[in-house]
PDB file of N, CA and C in Angstrom:
ATOM      1  N   MET A 258     -78.042 -39.146 -44.586  1.00  0.00           N
ATOM      2  CA  MET A 258     -78.407 -39.543 -43.378  1.00  0.00           C
ATOM      3  C   MET A 258     -78.945 -38.180 -42.598  1.00  0.00           C
ATOM      4  N   ASP A 259     -80.094 -38.174 -41.914  1.00  0.00           N
ATOM      5  CA  ASP A 259     -80.572 -36.936 -40.613  1.00  0.00           C
ATOM      6  C   ASP A 259     -79.498 -37.140 -39.993  1.00  0.00           C
ATOM      7  N   HIS A 260     -78.882 -36.102 -39.319  1.00  0.00           N
ATOM      8  CA  HIS A 260     -78.869 -35.646 -38.645  1.00  0.00           C
ATOM      9  C   HIS A 260     -79.609 -34.216 -37.726  1.00  0.00           C
ATOM     10  N   HIS A 261     -80.536 -34.813 -38.260  1.00  0.00           N
ATOM     11  CA  HIS A 261     -81.642 -33.015 -36.934  1.00  0.00           C
ATOM     12  C   HIS A 261     -81.182 -34.305 -35.256  1.00  0.00           C
ATOM     13  N   LEU A 262     -80.871 -33.278 -34.754  1.00  0.00           N
ATOM     14  CA  LEU A 262     -80.865 -33.598 -33.196  1.00  0.00           C
ATOM     15  C   LEU A 262     -81.924 -32.256 -32.785  1.00  0.00           C
ATOM     16  N   GLU A 263     -82.680 -33.147 -31.647  1.00  0.00           N
ATOM     17  CA  GLU A 263     -82.806 -32.247 -30.909  1.00  0.00           C
ATOM     18  C   GLU A 263     -82.436 -31.699 -29.741  1.00  0.00           C
ATOM     19  N   LYS A 264     -82.076 -30.423 -29.943  1.00  0.00           N
ATOM     20  CA  LYS A 264     -81.243 -29.586 -28.839  1.00  0.00           C
ATOM     21  C   LYS A 264     -82.360 -28.781 -27.341  1.00  0.00           C
ATOM     22  N   ARG A 265     -81.330 -28.794 -27.020  1.00  0.00           N
ATOM     23  CA  ARG A 265     -82.166 -28.244 -25.204  1.00  0.00           C
ATOM     24  C   ARG A 265     -81.936 -27.373 -25.314  1.00  0.00           C
ATOM     25  N   ILE A 266     -83.079 -26.121 -25.268  1.00  0.00           N
ATOM     26  CA  ILE A 266     -83.610 -25.626 -25.014  1.00  0.00           C
ATOM     27  C   ILE A 266     -82.625 -24.700 -23.838  1.00  0.00           C
ATOM     28  N   SER A 267     -82.700 -24.903 -22.754  1.00  0.00           N
ATOM     29  CA  SER A 267     -82.906 -24.393 -21.561  1.00  0.00           C
ATOM     30  C   SER A 267     -81.368 -24.515 -21.279  1.00  0.00           C
ATOM     31  N   PRO A 268     -80.067 -23.230 -20.989  1.00  0.00           N
ATOM     32  CA  PRO A 268     -78.684 -23.392 -20.293  1.00  0.00           C
ATOM     33  C   PRO A 268     -78.740 -24.937 -19.573  1.00  0.00           C
ATOM     34  N   ARG A 269     -76.981 -25.008 -20.095  1.00  0.00           N
ATOM     35  CA  ARG A 269     -76.900 -26.178 -19.638  1.00  0.00           C
ATOM     36  C   ARG A 269     -76.068 -25.920 -18.596  1.00  0.00           C
ATOM     37  N   HIS A 270     -75.332 -26.560 -17.538  1.00  0.00           N
ATOM     38  CA  HIS A 270     -74.672 -26.245 -15.952  1.00  0.00           C
ATOM     39  C   HIS A 270     -73.626 -27.226 -15.967  1.00  0.00           C
ATOM     40  N   LEU A 271     -72.746 -27.330 -16.002  1.00  0.00           N
ATOM     41  CA  LEU A 271     -71.230 -28.291 -15.682  1.00  0.00           C
ATOM     42  C   LEU A 271     -71.206 -28.653 -13.957  1.00  0.00           C
ATOM     43  N   VAL A 272     -72.235 -29.774 -14.463  1.00  0.00           N
ATOM     44  CA  VAL A 272     -72.134 -30.654 -12.734  1.00  0.00           C
ATOM     45  C   VAL A 272     -71.689 -31.950 -13.925  1.00  0.00           C
ATOM     46  N   GLU A 273     -69.805 -31.946 -12.864  1.00  0.00           N
ATOM     47  CA  GLU A 273     -68.868 -33.291 -13.298  1.00  0.00           C
ATOM     48  C   GLU A 273     -69.533 -34.232 -12.027  1.00  0.00           C
ATOM     49  N   GLY A 274     -69.363 -35.287 -11.982  1.00  0.00           N
ATOM     50  CA  GLY A 274     -69.664 -36.493 -11.249  1.00  0.00           C
ATOM     51  C   GLY A 274     -69.977 -37.808 -11.656  1.00  0.00           C
ATOM     52  N   PRO A 275     -69.482 -39.020 -10.674  1.00  0.00           N
ATOM     53  CA  PRO A 275     -69.969 -39.877 -11.170  1.00  0.00           C
ATOM     54  C   PRO A 275     -71.506 -40.585 -11.610  1.00  0.00           C
ATOM     55  N   ILE A 276     -72.033 -41.085 -12.569  1.00  0.00           N
ATOM     56  CA  ILE A 276     -73.229 -41.543 -12.538  1.00  0.00           C
ATOM     57  C   ILE A 276     -73.566 -43.821 -12.365  1.00  0.00           C
ATOM     58  N   THR A 277     -74.576 -43.944 -12.269  1.00  0.00           N
ATOM     59  CA  THR A 277     -74.902 -44.911 -12.968  1.00  0.00           C
ATOM     60  C   THR A 277     -75.844 -45.425 -13.776  1.00  0.00           C
ATOM     61  N   LEU A 278     -75.823 -46.064 -14.475  1.00  0.00           N
ATOM     62  CA  LEU A 278     -76.879 -46.463 -15.591  1.00  0.00           C
ATOM     63  C   LEU A 278     -77.519 -47.426 -15.279  1.00  0.00           C
ATOM     64  N   HIS A 279     -79.087 -47.333 -14.883  1.00  0.00           N
ATOM     65  CA  HIS A 279     -79.416 -48.743 -15.122  1.00  0.00           C
ATOM     66  C   HIS A 279     -80.340 -49.249 -16.426  1.00  0.00           C
ATOM     67  N   SER A 280     -81.187 -50.320 -16.646  1.00  0.00           N
ATOM     68  CA  SER A 280     -81.991 -50.631 -17.522  1.00  0.00           C
ATOM     69  C   SER A 280     -82.951 -50.161 -16.693  1.00  0.00           C
ATOM     70  N   ALA A 281     -84.174 -49.975 -17.381  1.00  0.00           N
ATOM     71  CA  ALA A 281     -85.581 -49.198 -17.314  1.00  0.00           C
ATOM     72  C   ALA A 281     -86.611 -50.736 -17.730  1.00  0.00           C
ATOM     73  N   ILE A 282     -86.307 -51.597 -18.222  1.00  0.00           N
ATOM     74  CA  ILE A 282     -86.787 -53.077 -18.746  1.00  0.00           C
ATOM     75  C   ILE A 282     -87.366 -54.199 -17.707  1.00  0.00           C
ATOM     76  N   GLY A 283     -85.473 -53.962 -16.174  1.00  0.00           N
ATOM     77  CA  GLY A 283     -85.242 -54.973 -15.580  1.00  0.00           C
ATOM     78  C   GLY A 283     -84.760 -55.888 -15.757  1.00  0.00           C
ATOM     79  N   THR A 284     -84.007 -56.070 -16.954  1.00  0.00           N
ATOM     80  CA  THR A 284     -82.980 -56.400 -17.187  1.00  0.00           C
ATOM     81  C   THR A 284     -81.825 -55.945 -16.739  1.00  0.00           C
ATOM     82  N   PRO A 285     -80.950 -57.217 -15.977  1.00  0.00           N
ATOM     83  CA  PRO A 285     -79.565 -56.929 -15.151  1.00  0.00           C
ATOM     84  C   PRO A 285     -78.577 -55.968 -15.773  1.00  0.00           C
ATOM     85  N   MET A 286     -78.023 -54.600 -15.346  1.00  0.00           N
ATOM     86  CA  MET A 286     -77.617 -53.444 -16.430  1.00  0.00           C
ATOM     87  C   MET A 286     -76.731 -53.142 -15.107  1.00  0.00           C
ATOM     88  N   GLU A 287     -75.846 -52.569 -14.830  1.00  0.00           N
ATOM     89  CA  GLU A 287     -75.659 -51.298 -14.564  1.00  0.00           C
ATOM     90  C   GLU A 287     -73.987 -50.743 -14.912  1.00  0.00           C
ATOM     91  N   ILE A 288     -74.067 -49.992 -15.235  1.00  0.00           N
ATOM     92  CA  ILE A 288     -72.963 -49.167 -16.240  1.00  0.00           C
ATOM     93  C   ILE A 288     -72.287 -48.296 -15.679  1.00  0.00           C
ATOM     94  N   ASP A 289     -71.244 -48.122 -15.343  1.00  0.00           N
ATOM     95  CA  ASP A 289     -70.553 -46.408 -14.807  1.00  0.00           C
ATOM     96  C   ASP A 289     -70.257 -45.591 -15.040  1.00  0.00           C
ATOM     97  N   ALA A 290     -70.823 -44.357 -15.748  1.00  0.00           N
ATOM     98  CA  ALA A 290     -70.956 -43.290 -16.201  1.00  0.00           C
ATOM     99  C   ALA A 290     -70.005 -41.780 -15.664  1.00  0.00           C
ATOM    100  N   HIS A 291     -69.972 -40.970 -16.397  1.00  0.00           N
ATOM    101  CA  HIS A 291     -69.301 -39.753 -15.931  1.00  0.00           C
ATOM    102  C   HIS A 291     -70.756 -38.707 -16.152  1.00  0.00           C
ATOM    103  N   VAL A 292     -71.350 -38.193 -15.186  1.00  0.00           N
ATOM    104  CA  VAL A 292     -72.081 -36.941 -15.930  1.00  0.00           C
ATOM    105  C   VAL A 292     -71.157 -35.581 -16.337  1.00  0.00           C
ATOM    106  N   LEU A 293     -71.505 -34.622 -17.188  1.00  0.00           N
ATOM    107  CA  LEU A 293     -70.746 -33.686 -18.019  1.00  0.00           C
ATOM    108  C   LEU A 293     -71.451 -32.165 -17.492  1.00  0.00           C
ATOM    109  N   ASN A 294     -72.570 -32.682 -18.005  1.00  0.00           N
ATOM    110  CA  ASN A 294     -73.662 -30.910 -17.992  1.00  0.00           C
ATOM    111  C   ASN A 294     -75.071 -31.668 -17.581  1.00  0.00           C
ATOM    112  N   CYS A 295     -75.881 -30.503 -17.133  1.00  0.00           N
ATOM    113  CA  CYS A 295     -77.449 -30.387 -17.208  1.00  0.00           C
ATOM    114  C   CYS A 295     -77.681 -29.683 -16.922  1.00  0.00           C
ATOM    115  N   SER A 296     -78.978 -29.972 -17.510  1.00  0.00           N
ATOM    116  CA  SER A 296     -80.229 -28.866 -17.713  1.00  0.00           C
ATOM    117  C   SER A 296     -81.680 -28.866 -17.104  1.00  0.00           C
ATOM    118  N   VAL A 297     -82.578 -28.196 -16.908  1.00  0.00           N
ATOM    119  CA  VAL A 297     -83.545 -28.728 -16.908  1.00  0.00           C
ATOM    120  C   VAL A 297     -83.991 -30.041 -17.686  1.00  0.00           C
ATOM    121  N   GLU A 298     -84.053 -29.608 -19.345  1.00  0.00           N
ATOM    122  CA  GLU A 298     -84.781 -31.090 -19.759  1.00  0.00           C
ATOM    123  C   GLU A 298     -83.443 -32.597 -20.083  1.00  0.00           C
ATOM    124  N   GLY A 299     -82.548 -32.585 -19.670  1.00  0.00           N
ATOM    125  CA  GLY A 299     -82.027 -33.352 -19.707  1.00  0.00           C
ATOM    126  C   GLY A 299     -80.133 -33.405 -19.416  1.00  0.00           C
ATOM    127  N   ILE A 300     -79.618 -34.589 -20.097  1.00  0.00           N
ATOM    128  CA  ILE A 300     -77.713 -34.629 -19.257  1.00  0.00           C
ATOM    129  C   ILE A 300     -77.477 -35.469 -20.378  1.00  0.00           C
ATOM    130  N   CYS A 301     -75.379 -34.730 -20.542  1.00  0.00           N
ATOM    131  CA  CYS A 301     -74.707 -34.656 -21.218  1.00  0.00           C
ATOM    132  C   CYS A 301     -74.053 -35.720 -20.193  1.00  0.00           C
ATOM    133  N   PHE A 302     -73.368 -37.458 -20.710  1.00  0.00           N
ATOM    134  CA  PHE A 302     -72.515 -37.943 -20.021  1.00  0.00           C
ATOM    135  C   PHE A 302     -72.187 -38.445 -21.106  1.00  0.00           C
ATOM    136  N   TYR A 303     -70.234 -39.734 -20.501  1.00  0.00           N
ATOM    137  CA  TYR A 303     -70.411 -40.376 -21.129  1.00  0.00           C
ATOM    138  C   TYR A 303     -69.386 -42.085 -20.643  1.00  0.00           C
ATOM    139  N   SER A 304     -69.485 -42.988 -21.421  1.00  0.00           N
ATOM    140  CA  SER A 304     -69.309 -43.958 -20.222  1.00  0.00           C
ATOM    141  C   SER A 304     -68.260 -44.764 -21.746  1.00  0.00           C
ATOM    142  N   ARG A 305     -67.637 -46.106 -21.583  1.00  0.00           N
ATOM    143  CA  ARG A 305     -67.014 -46.798 -22.187  1.00  0.00           C
ATOM    144  C   ARG A 305     -68.493 -47.753 -22.578  1.00  0.00           C
ATOM    145  N   LYS A 306     -69.560 -47.771 -22.678  1.00  0.00           N
ATOM    146  CA  LYS A 306     -70.495 -48.524 -23.100  1.00  0.00           C
ATOM    147  C   LYS A 306     -71.466 -47.375 -24.017  1.00  0.00           C
ATOM    148  N   ARG A 307     -71.500 -48.228 -25.288  1.00  0.00           N
ATOM    149  CA  ARG A 307     -72.832 -47.042 -26.217  1.00  0.00           C
ATOM    150  C   ARG A 307     -74.002 -47.976 -25.897  1.00  0.00           C
ATOM    151  N   LEU A 308     -74.618 -46.783 -25.863  1.00  0.00           N
ATOM    152  CA  LEU A 308     -76.245 -47.276 -25.682  1.00  0.00           C
ATOM    153  C   LEU A 308     -76.629 -46.014 -27.015  1.00  0.00           C
ATOM    154  N   SER A 309     -77.771 -46.913 -27.517  1.00  0.00           N
ATOM    155  CA  SER A 309     -78.162 -46.855 -29.107  1.00  0.00           C
ATOM    156  C   SER A 309     -79.465 -45.438 -28.478  1.00  0.00           C
ATOM    157  N   PRO A 310     -79.145 -44.299 -29.634  1.00  0.00           N
ATOM    158  CA  PRO A 310     -80.389 -43.706 -29.121  1.00  0.00           C
ATOM    159  C   PRO A 310     -81.443 -44.125 -29.226  1.00  0.00           C
ATOM    160  N   GLY A 311     -82.451 -43.672 -28.284  1.00  0.00           N
ATOM    161  CA  GLY A 311     -83.935 -44.162 -28.205  1.00  0.00           C
ATOM    162  C   GLY A 311     -84.305 -45.029 -26.786  1.00  0.00           C
ATOM    163  N   VAL A 312     -82.440 -45.849 -26.552  1.00  0.00           N
ATOM    164  CA  VAL A 312     -83.541 -46.125 -25.160  1.00  0.00           C
ATOM    165  C   VAL A 312     -83.370 -45.630 -24.251  1.00  0.00           C
ATOM    166  N   THR A 313     -83.930 -45.909 -23.475  1.00  0.00           N
ATOM    167  CA  THR A 313     -84.850 -45.519 -21.830  1.00  0.00           C
ATOM    168  C   THR A 313     -83.640 -45.683 -20.753  1.00  0.00           C
ATOM    169  N   ILE A 314     -82.766 -45.494 -20.095  1.00  0.00           N
ATOM    170  CA  ILE A 314     -82.489 -46.017 -19.134  1.00  0.00           C
ATOM    171  C   ILE A 314     -82.635 -45.359 -17.920  1.00  0.00           C
ATOM    172  N   LEU A 315     -82.479 -45.962 -16.990  1.00  0.00           N
ATOM    173  CA  LEU A 315     -82.450 -44.963 -14.877  1.00  0.00           C
ATOM    174  C   LEU A 315     -81.357 -44.386 -14.597  1.00  0.00           C
ATOM    175  N   PHE A 316     -80.947 -43.116 -14.202  1.00  0.00           N
ATOM    176  CA  PHE A 316     -79.444 -43.029 -13.984  1.00  0.00           C
ATOM    177  C   PHE A 316     -79.408 -42.604 -12.463  1.00  0.00           C
ATOM    178  N   LYS A 317     -78.631 -43.126 -11.648  1.00  0.00           N
ATOM    179  CA  LYS A 317     -78.538 -42.651 -10.332  1.00  0.00           C
ATOM    180  C   LYS A 317     -77.469 -41.409 -10.210  1.00  0.00           C
ATOM    181  N   SER A 318     -77.804 -40.638  -9.969  1.00  0.00           N
ATOM    182  CA  SER A 318     -75.936 -40.342  -9.040  1.00  0.00           C
ATOM    183  C   SER A 318     -75.432 -40.921  -7.682  1.00  0.00           C
ATOM    184  N   LEU A 319     -73.998 -41.043  -8.121  1.00  0.00           N
ATOM    185  CA  LEU A 319     -73.725 -41.543  -6.865  1.00  0.00           C
ATOM    186  C   LEU A 319     -74.113 -40.588  -5.308  1.00  0.00           C
ATOM    187  N   ASN A 320     -74.192 -38.915  -5.458  1.00  0.00           N
ATOM    188  CA  ASN A 320     -73.896 -37.976  -4.186  1.00  0.00           C
ATOM    189  C   ASN A 320     -74.953 -37.180  -5.055  1.00  0.00           C
ATOM    190  N   CYS A 321     -74.868 -35.820  -3.728  1.00  0.00           N
ATOM    191  CA  CYS A 321     -75.664 -35.177  -3.741  1.00  0.00           C
ATOM    192  C   CYS A 321     -74.729 -33.762  -4.023  1.00  0.00           C
ATOM    193  N   LYS A 322     -73.086 -33.920  -4.778  1.00  0.00           N
ATOM    194  CA  LYS A 322     -72.415 -32.538  -4.769  1.00  0.00           C
ATOM    195  C   LYS A 322     -72.345 -32.285  -5.850  1.00  0.00           C
ATOM    196  N   TYR A 323     -73.517 -32.378  -6.429  1.00  0.00           N
ATOM    197  CA  TYR A 323     -72.908 -31.957  -8.133  1.00  0.00           C
ATOM    198  C   TYR A 323     -73.565 -30.244  -8.249  1.00  0.00           C
ATOM    199  N   LEU A 324     -73.132 -29.454  -7.683  1.00  0.00           N
ATOM    200  CA  LEU A 324     -73.661 -28.094  -7.541  1.00  0.00           C
ATOM    201  C   LEU A 324     -72.733 -27.720  -9.134  1.00  0.00           C
ATOM    202  N   CYS A 325     -73.372 -26.419  -9.937  1.00  0.00           N
ATOM    203  CA  CYS A 325     -72.053 -25.993 -10.496  1.00  0.00           C
ATOM    204  C   CYS A 325     -71.399 -24.640  -9.359  1.00  0.00           C
ATOM    205  N   SER A 326     -71.366 -23.684 -10.659  1.00  0.00           N
ATOM    206  CA  SER A 326     -70.565 -22.172 -10.170  1.00  0.00           C
ATOM    207  C   SER A 326     -71.610 -21.351 -10.390  1.00  0.00           C
ATOM    208  N   CYS A 327     -72.473 -21.609 -10.974  1.00  0.00           N
ATOM    209  CA  CYS A 327     -72.986 -20.731 -11.683  1.00  0.00           C
ATOM    210  C   CYS A 327     -74.206 -19.557 -10.433  1.00  0.00           C
ATOM    211  N   ASN A 328     -74.861 -18.835 -11.088  1.00  0.00           N
ATOM    212  CA  ASN A 328     -75.869 -18.367  -9.701  1.00  0.00           C
ATOM    213  C   ASN A 328     -76.962 -18.627 -10.314  1.00  0.00           C
ATOM    214  N   ASP A 329     -77.474 -19.724 -10.796  1.00  0.00           N
ATOM    215  CA  ASP A 329     -78.930 -19.684 -11.176  1.00  0.00           C
ATOM    216  C   ASP A 329     -78.931 -21.565  -9.971  1.00  0.00           C
ATOM    217  N   ARG A 330     -78.812 -21.797  -9.004  1.00  0.00           N
ATOM    218  CA  ARG A 330     -78.144 -22.820  -8.505  1.00  0.00           C
ATOM    219  C   ARG A 330     -79.718 -23.458  -8.420  1.00  0.00           C
ATOM    220  N   LYS A 331     -80.723 -22.867  -8.398  1.00  0.00           N
ATOM    221  CA  LYS A 331     -82.343 -24.193  -8.828  1.00  0.00           C
ATOM    222  C   LYS A 331     -82.280 -24.694  -9.803  1.00  0.00           C
ATOM    223  N   GLU A 332     -82.061 -23.897 -11.144  1.00  0.00           N
ATOM    224  CA  GLU A 332     -82.031 -25.350 -12.271  1.00  0.00           C
ATOM    225  C   GLU A 332     -80.588 -25.757 -12.439  1.00  0.00           C
ATOM    226  N   CYS A 333     -79.268 -25.680 -11.529  1.00  0.00           N
ATOM    227  CA  CYS A 333     -78.369 -26.603 -11.992  1.00  0.00           C
ATOM    228  C   CYS A 333     -78.354 -27.363 -11.024  1.00  0.00           C
ATOM    229  N   LEU A 334     -79.455 -28.303 -10.548  1.00  0.00           N
ATOM    230  CA  LEU A 334     -79.395 -29.078  -8.863  1.00  0.00           C
ATOM    231  C   LEU A 334     -79.705 -30.485 -10.110  1.00  0.00           C
ATOM    232  N   LEU A 335     -78.739 -31.404  -9.575  1.00  0.00           N
ATOM    233  CA  LEU A 335     -78.394 -32.538 -11.502  1.00  0.00           C
ATOM    234  C   LEU A 335     -79.648 -33.957 -10.266  1.00  0.00           C
ATOM    235  N   ARG A 336     -80.670 -34.309 -10.684  1.00  0.00           N
ATOM    236  CA  ARG A 336     -81.814 -35.099 -10.214  1.00  0.00           C
ATOM    237  C   ARG A 336     -80.707 -35.810 -10.258  1.00  0.00           C
ATOM    238  N   SER A 337     -81.687 -36.722  -8.527  1.00  0.00           N
ATOM    239  CA  SER A 337     -81.005 -37.872  -8.162  1.00  0.00           C
ATOM    240  C   SER A 337     -81.246 -39.012  -8.710  1.00  0.00           C
ATOM    241  N   ILE A 338     -82.241 -39.378  -9.911  1.00  0.00           N
ATOM    242  CA  ILE A 338     -82.508 -40.367  -9.996  1.00  0.00           C
ATOM    243  C   ILE A 338     -83.942 -40.169 -11.008  1.00  0.00           C
ATOM    244  N   SER A 339     -83.687 -40.560 -12.654  1.00  0.00           N
ATOM    245  CA  SER A 339     -84.671 -40.267 -13.383  1.00  0.00           C
ATOM    246  C   SER A 339     -84.060 -41.385 -14.323  1.00  0.00           C
ATOM    247  N   PHE A 340     -85.135 -41.266 -14.672  1.00  0.00           N
ATOM    248  CA  PHE A 340     -85.241 -42.597 -15.896  1.00  0.00           C
ATOM    249  C   PHE A 340     -85.575 -40.746 -17.543  1.00  0.00           C
ATOM    250  N   VAL A 341     -83.851 -41.084 -18.199  1.00  0.00           N
ATOM    251  CA  VAL A 341     -83.651 -40.695 -19.333  1.00  0.00           C
ATOM    252  C   VAL A 341     -83.836 -41.331 -21.214  1.00  0.00           C
ATOM    253  N   THR A 342     -84.282 -40.843 -21.897  1.00  0.00           N
ATOM    254  CA  THR A 342     -84.252 -41.518 -23.328  1.00  0.00           C
ATOM    255  C   THR A 342     -83.109 -41.096 -23.633  1.00  0.00           C
ATOM    256  N   VAL A 343     -82.046 -41.950 -24.313  1.00  0.00           N
ATOM    257  CA  VAL A 343     -81.076 -41.571 -24.591  1.00  0.00           C
ATOM    258  C   VAL A 343     -81.577 -40.517 -26.533  1.00  0.00           C
ATOM    259  N   LYS A 344     -80.690 -39.455 -26.921  1.00  0.00           N
ATOM    260  CA  LYS A 344     -80.945 -38.864 -27.765  1.00  0.00           C
ATOM    261  C   LYS A 344     -79.817 -39.152 -29.236  1.00  0.00           C
ATOM    262  N   TRP A 345     -78.820 -39.107 -28.336  1.00  0.00           N
ATOM    263  CA  TRP A 345     -77.587 -38.669 -29.395  1.00  0.00           C
ATOM    264  C   TRP A 345     -76.137 -39.879 -28.454  1.00  0.00           C
ATOM    265  N   CYS A 346     -74.892 -40.101 -29.732  1.00  0.00           N
ATOM    266  CA  CYS A 346     -74.599 -40.873 -28.953  1.00  0.00           C
ATOM    267  C   CYS A 346     -73.134 -40.528 -30.060  1.00  0.00           C
ATOM    268  N   ARG A 347     -72.279 -40.246 -29.601  1.00  0.00           N
ATOM    269  CA  ARG A 347     -71.294 -40.525 -30.297  1.00  0.00           C
ATOM    270  C   ARG A 347     -69.982 -40.965 -29.485  1.00  0.00           C
ATOM    271  N   GLU A 348     -69.030 -41.360 -30.484  1.00  0.00           N
ATOM    272  CA  GLU A 348     -67.945 -41.903 -29.885  1.00  0.00           C
ATOM    273  C   GLU A 348     -66.748 -41.263 -29.911  1.00  0.00           C
ATOM    274  N   ILE A 349     -65.796 -41.040 -29.397  1.00  0.00           N
ATOM    275  CA  ILE A 349     -64.126 -40.587 -28.792  1.00  0.00           C
ATOM    276  C   ILE A 349     -63.386 -41.057 -28.477  1.00  0.00           C
ATOM    277  N   SER A 350     -62.325 -40.514 -28.410  1.00  0.00           N
ATOM    278  CA  SER A 350     -61.398 -41.469 -28.131  1.00  0.00           C
ATOM    279  C   SER A 350     -60.367 -40.698 -26.566  1.00  0.00           C
ATOM    280  N   GLU A 351     -59.880 -41.597 -26.042  1.00  0.00           N
ATOM    281  CA  GLU A 351     -59.392 -41.144 -24.210  1.00  0.00           C
ATOM    282  C   GLU A 351     -58.938 -41.662 -24.253  1.00  0.00           C
ATOM    283  N   GLU A 352     -57.433 -40.977 -24.300  1.00  0.00           N
ATOM    284  CA  GLU A 352     -56.398 -42.426 -24.231  1.00  0.00           C
ATOM    285  C   GLU A 352     -56.115 -42.964 -24.829  1.00  0.00           C
ATOM    286  N   GLY A 353     -56.406 -42.630 -26.056  1.00  0.00           N
ATOM    287  CA  GLY A 353     -56.200 -43.764 -26.842  1.00  0.00           C
ATOM    288  C   GLY A 353     -57.731 -45.255 -26.352  1.00  0.00           C
ATOM    289  N   ARG A 354     -58.812 -45.016 -25.891  1.00  0.00           N
ATOM    290  CA  ARG A 354     -59.569 -46.418 -25.618  1.00  0.00           C
ATOM    291  C   ARG A 354     -61.303 -44.788 -26.342  1.00  0.00           C
ATOM    292  N   PRO A 355     -61.612 -45.932 -26.851  1.00  0.00           N
ATOM    293  CA  PRO A 355     -63.343 -45.358 -27.054  1.00  0.00           C
ATOM    294  C   PRO A 355     -64.300 -45.151 -25.820  1.00  0.00           C
ATOM    295  N   ILE A 356     -64.866 -44.176 -25.612  1.00  0.00           N
ATOM    296  CA  ILE A 356     -65.566 -43.855 -25.297  1.00  0.00           C
ATOM    297  C   ILE A 356     -66.376 -42.735 -25.709  1.00  0.00           C
ATOM    298  N   PHE A 357     -68.108 -43.026 -25.186  1.00  0.00           N
ATOM    299  CA  PHE A 357     -69.279 -42.814 -25.543  1.00  0.00           C
ATOM    300  C   PHE A 357     -69.518 -41.852 -24.685  1.00  0.00           C
ATOM    301  N   LEU A 358     -69.634 -40.294 -25.404  1.00  0.00           N
ATOM    302  CA  LEU A 358     -70.440 -38.995 -25.381  1.00  0.00           C
ATOM    303  C   LEU A 358     -71.961 -39.484 -25.687  1.00  0.00           C
ATOM    304  N   MET A 359     -72.522 -39.251 -24.819  1.00  0.00           N
ATOM    305  CA  MET A 359     -73.888 -38.614 -24.757  1.00  0.00           C
ATOM    306  C   MET A 359     -74.997 -37.836 -24.388  1.00  0.00           C
ATOM    307  N   GLY A 360     -75.918 -37.754 -25.359  1.00  0.00           N
ATOM    308  CA  GLY A 360     -76.897 -36.651 -24.293  1.00  0.00           C
ATOM    309  C   GLY A 360     -77.847 -37.636 -24.253  1.00  0.00           C
ATOM    310  N   ALA A 361     -78.680 -36.970 -23.422  1.00  0.00           N
ATOM    311  CA  ALA A 361     -80.126 -37.906 -22.917  1.00  0.00           C
ATOM    312  C   ALA A 361     -81.156 -36.694 -22.705  1.00  0.00           C
ATOM    313  N   ALA A 362     -82.282 -36.187 -23.006  1.00  0.00           N
ATOM    314  CA  ALA A 362     -83.670 -36.265 -21.959  1.00  0.00           C
ATOM    315  C   ALA A 362     -84.245 -36.659 -20.703  1.00  0.00           C
ATOM    316  N   TYR A 363     -84.507 -36.073 -19.816  1.00  0.00           N
ATOM    317  CA  TYR A 363     -85.414 -36.774 -18.911  1.00  0.00           C
ATOM    318  C   TYR A 363     -86.868 -37.389 -19.744  1.00  0.00           C
ATOM    319  N   ALA A 364     -87.643 -38.459 -19.276  1.00  0.00           N
ATOM    320  CA  ALA A 364     -88.456 -38.697 -20.153  1.00  0.00           C
ATOM    321  C   ALA A 364     -89.093 -38.278 -18.781  1.00  0.00           C
ATOM    322  N   MET A 365     -89.247 -37.728 -17.914  1.00  0.00           N
ATOM    323  CA  MET A 365     -90.559 -37.013 -16.904  1.00  0.00           C
ATOM    324  C   MET A 365     -89.528 -36.264 -16.678  1.00  0.00           C
ATOM    325  N   PRO A 366     -91.247 -35.037 -17.063  1.00  0.00           N
ATOM    326  CA  PRO A 366     -91.033 -33.153 -17.131  1.00  0.00           C
ATOM    327  C   PRO A 366     -90.251 -33.037 -14.930  1.00  0.00           C
ATOM    328  N   GLN A 367     -89.659 -32.402 -15.017  1.00  0.00           N
ATOM    329  CA  GLN A 367     -89.500 -31.940 -13.501  1.00  0.00           C
ATOM    330  C   GLN A 367     -91.119 -30.961 -13.346  1.00  0.00           C
TER     331      GLN A 367
END
């Protein structure tokens, strides 16, 4: 199996906080998730629901307080709403329960 992943080139900024995931095709879906980092190319987040690579979803941040502590604040801002395409998904365990760590690329450039 080919494990080649498209890696983000731009720096990742640690910006933790809650987000919600919604279907991009109109099917009712609202999933609670938690963002871990962002870049100008995409985000890394986790959720209790697995999303397959290739799926495009709409994510919404729950507030605008996702600033990181680095000096380049212009690129640290997490988008408040955007379409993203899941690039990878990995199952990990948190307190004995499975959660899914995922990376997603913005579907539309900034």
